[in-house]
Amino acid sequence: MSYIDGFVIAVPTANKEKFIAHARLGDGVFLDLGAIRVVECWGDDVPDGKVTDFRKAVQAKDDETVVFSWIEWPDKATRDAGMATMMGWMAHPEKADPRMDPAKNPMPFDGMRLIFGGFEPIVIVGPGIGQ
């Protein structure tokens, strides 16, 4: 059964091209670690909610756009190994993939406001995930 990592980020709207370049480089690492695909979505219709919403979740400012992204993995074991490798570079920079070097590929957004989590698909309708 496939496994999904989901992310929501507030990106300065002026940094859209920088974000795309950052994502293309970083997403290649996920694919090299076994991900099936990575999808990066630039907010287009992200309404304000009465209680909560995507913008509030990441404390998006007026000059920021919400980005919704996900990584599809073939299974949780591949995801766990891949994410351990990705996160390991923080603790062991000497083992880091050079594509993830913050000096060469800086985050064009405030990483402290990124929210993420891992999800097990429970209902799949139509082609896509795991296909």
Short mmCIF file of C-alpha atoms in Angstrom, two decimals:
data_model
loop_
_atom_site.label_atom_id
_atom_site.label_comp_id
_atom_site.label_asym_id
_atom_site.label_seq_id
_atom_site.Cartn_x
_atom_site.Cartn_y
_atom_site.Cartn_z
CA MET A 1 0.00 0.00 0.00
CA SER A 2 1.37 3.42 -0.93
CA TYR A 3 2.15 6.09 1.64
CA ILE A 4 1.81 9.87 1.35
CA ASP A 5 3.73 12.74 2.97
CA GLY A 6 1.79 16.02 2.85
CA PHE A 7 3.13 19.56 3.26
CA VAL A 8 1.64 23.05 3.50
CA ILE A 9 3.96 26.06 3.28
CA ALA A 10 3.61 29.84 3.05
CA VAL A 11 5.94 31.09 0.31
CA PRO A 12 6.56 34.76 -0.44
CA THR A 13 4.71 35.31 -3.71
CA ALA A 14 7.76 37.11 -5.11
CA ASN A 15 9.77 33.89 -4.57
CA LYS A 16 7.66 31.67 -6.83
CA GLU A 17 10.48 31.01 -9.32
CA LYS A 18 12.99 30.48 -6.49
CA PHE A 19 10.57 28.00 -4.91
CA ILE A 20 10.20 26.11 -8.20
CA ALA A 21 13.99 25.87 -8.58
CA HIS A 22 14.36 24.77 -4.94
CA ALA A 23 11.63 22.14 -5.34
CA ARG A 24 13.03 20.72 -8.58
CA LEU A 25 16.39 20.16 -6.92
CA GLY A 26 15.04 18.78 -3.63
CA ASP A 27 12.30 16.69 -5.21
CA GLY A 28 14.94 14.88 -7.24
CA VAL A 29 16.46 13.69 -3.98
CA PHE A 30 13.09 12.25 -2.88
CA LEU A 31 12.79 10.41 -6.19
CA ASP A 32 16.32 9.06 -5.82
CA LEU A 33 15.33 7.78 -2.36
CA GLY A 34 12.39 5.80 -3.73
CA ALA A 35 9.48 8.23 -4.00
CA ILE A 36 7.10 7.48 -6.87
CA ARG A 37 6.25 11.13 -7.50
CA VAL A 38 6.27 14.55 -5.91
CA VAL A 39 3.57 17.15 -6.59
CA GLU A 40 4.02 20.84 -5.77
CA CYS A 41 0.86 23.00 -6.02
CA TRP A 42 0.85 26.82 -6.00
CA GLY A 43 -2.24 28.21 -4.23
CA ASP A 44 -4.83 29.61 -6.60
CA ASP A 45 -8.16 29.40 -4.75
CA VAL A 46 -7.34 29.27 -1.03
CA PRO A 47 -10.27 30.88 0.81
CA ASP A 48 -10.21 32.33 4.30
CA GLY A 49 -12.14 30.17 6.73
CA LYS A 50 -14.25 31.23 9.69
CA VAL A 51 -12.43 29.00 12.19
CA THR A 52 -9.30 27.76 10.40
CA ASP A 53 -7.89 27.40 6.90
CA PHE A 54 -4.66 26.75 5.03
CA ARG A 55 -3.50 30.37 5.36
CA LYS A 56 -4.02 30.40 9.14
CA ALA A 57 -2.35 27.01 9.50
CA VAL A 58 0.94 28.38 8.15
CA GLN A 59 0.45 31.97 9.31
CA ALA A 60 0.56 33.20 5.70
CA LYS A 61 1.02 36.92 5.29
CA ASP A 62 -0.69 39.07 2.65
CA ASP A 63 2.36 38.87 0.36
CA GLU A 64 2.62 35.07 0.60
CA THR A 65 1.02 32.22 -1.33
CA VAL A 66 0.09 28.86 0.21
CA VAL A 67 1.80 25.86 -1.38
CA PHE A 68 0.33 22.38 -0.94
CA SER A 69 2.66 19.49 -1.77
CA TRP A 70 2.76 15.76 -1.43
CA ILE A 71 5.19 12.93 -1.93
CA GLU A 72 3.89 9.52 -2.96
CA TRP A 73 5.95 6.56 -1.79
CA PRO A 74 5.42 2.91 -2.76
CA ASP A 75 5.05 1.96 0.93
CA LYS A 76 5.73 3.22 4.45
CA ALA A 77 9.02 1.31 4.78
CA THR A 78 10.46 3.09 1.72
CA ARG A 79 9.16 6.39 3.05
CA ASP A 80 10.66 5.83 6.50
CA ALA A 81 14.07 4.96 5.02
CA GLY A 82 13.94 7.88 2.57
CA MET A 83 12.89 10.42 5.18
CA ALA A 84 15.53 9.12 7.61
CA THR A 85 18.13 9.79 4.95
CA MET A 86 16.70 13.23 4.19
CA MET A 87 16.53 14.23 7.85
CA GLY A 88 19.89 12.63 8.61
CA TRP A 89 21.70 15.36 6.71
CA MET A 90 20.68 17.80 9.46
CA ALA A 91 22.43 15.75 12.12
CA HIS A 92 25.30 14.58 9.90
CA PRO A 93 26.07 17.26 7.30
CA GLU A 94 29.15 15.33 6.21
CA LYS A 95 26.78 12.64 4.86
CA ALA A 96 24.50 15.18 3.20
CA ASP A 97 23.42 14.99 -0.39
CA PRO A 98 25.00 18.11 -1.91
CA ARG A 99 21.67 18.96 -3.52
CA MET A 100 20.29 19.59 -0.03
CA ASP A 101 23.12 21.91 1.09
CA PRO A 102 21.28 25.02 2.37
CA ALA A 103 24.13 27.20 1.07
CA LYS A 104 23.55 25.89 -2.47
CA ASN A 105 19.77 25.38 -2.30
CA PRO A 106 18.37 27.76 0.36
CA MET A 107 14.72 27.49 1.34
CA PRO A 108 12.87 30.44 -0.25
CA PHE A 109 10.33 30.36 2.60
CA ASP A 110 10.19 30.26 6.41
CA GLY A 111 10.68 26.58 7.25
CA MET A 112 9.41 27.17 10.79
CA ARG A 113 5.89 27.65 9.36
CA LEU A 114 5.91 24.50 7.23
CA ILE A 115 3.46 21.85 8.40
CA PHE A 116 3.76 18.23 7.35
CA GLY A 117 2.67 14.72 8.17
CA GLY A 118 2.58 11.16 6.87
CA PHE A 119 -0.68 9.59 5.72
CA GLU A 120 -1.90 6.12 4.87
CA PRO A 121 -4.41 6.20 2.01
CA ILE A 122 -7.73 4.69 3.10
CA VAL A 123 -10.01 5.51 0.13
CA ILE A 124 -8.78 5.74 -3.47
CA VAL A 125 -11.19 6.53 -6.27
CA GLY A 126 -9.91 6.50 -9.85
CA PRO A 127 -6.37 6.29 -11.18
CA GLY A 128 -3.46 7.99 -9.49
CA ILE A 129 -2.05 6.99 -6.13
CA GLY A 130 -0.39 3.61 -6.29
CA GLN A 131 -1.11 3.24 -10.01
#
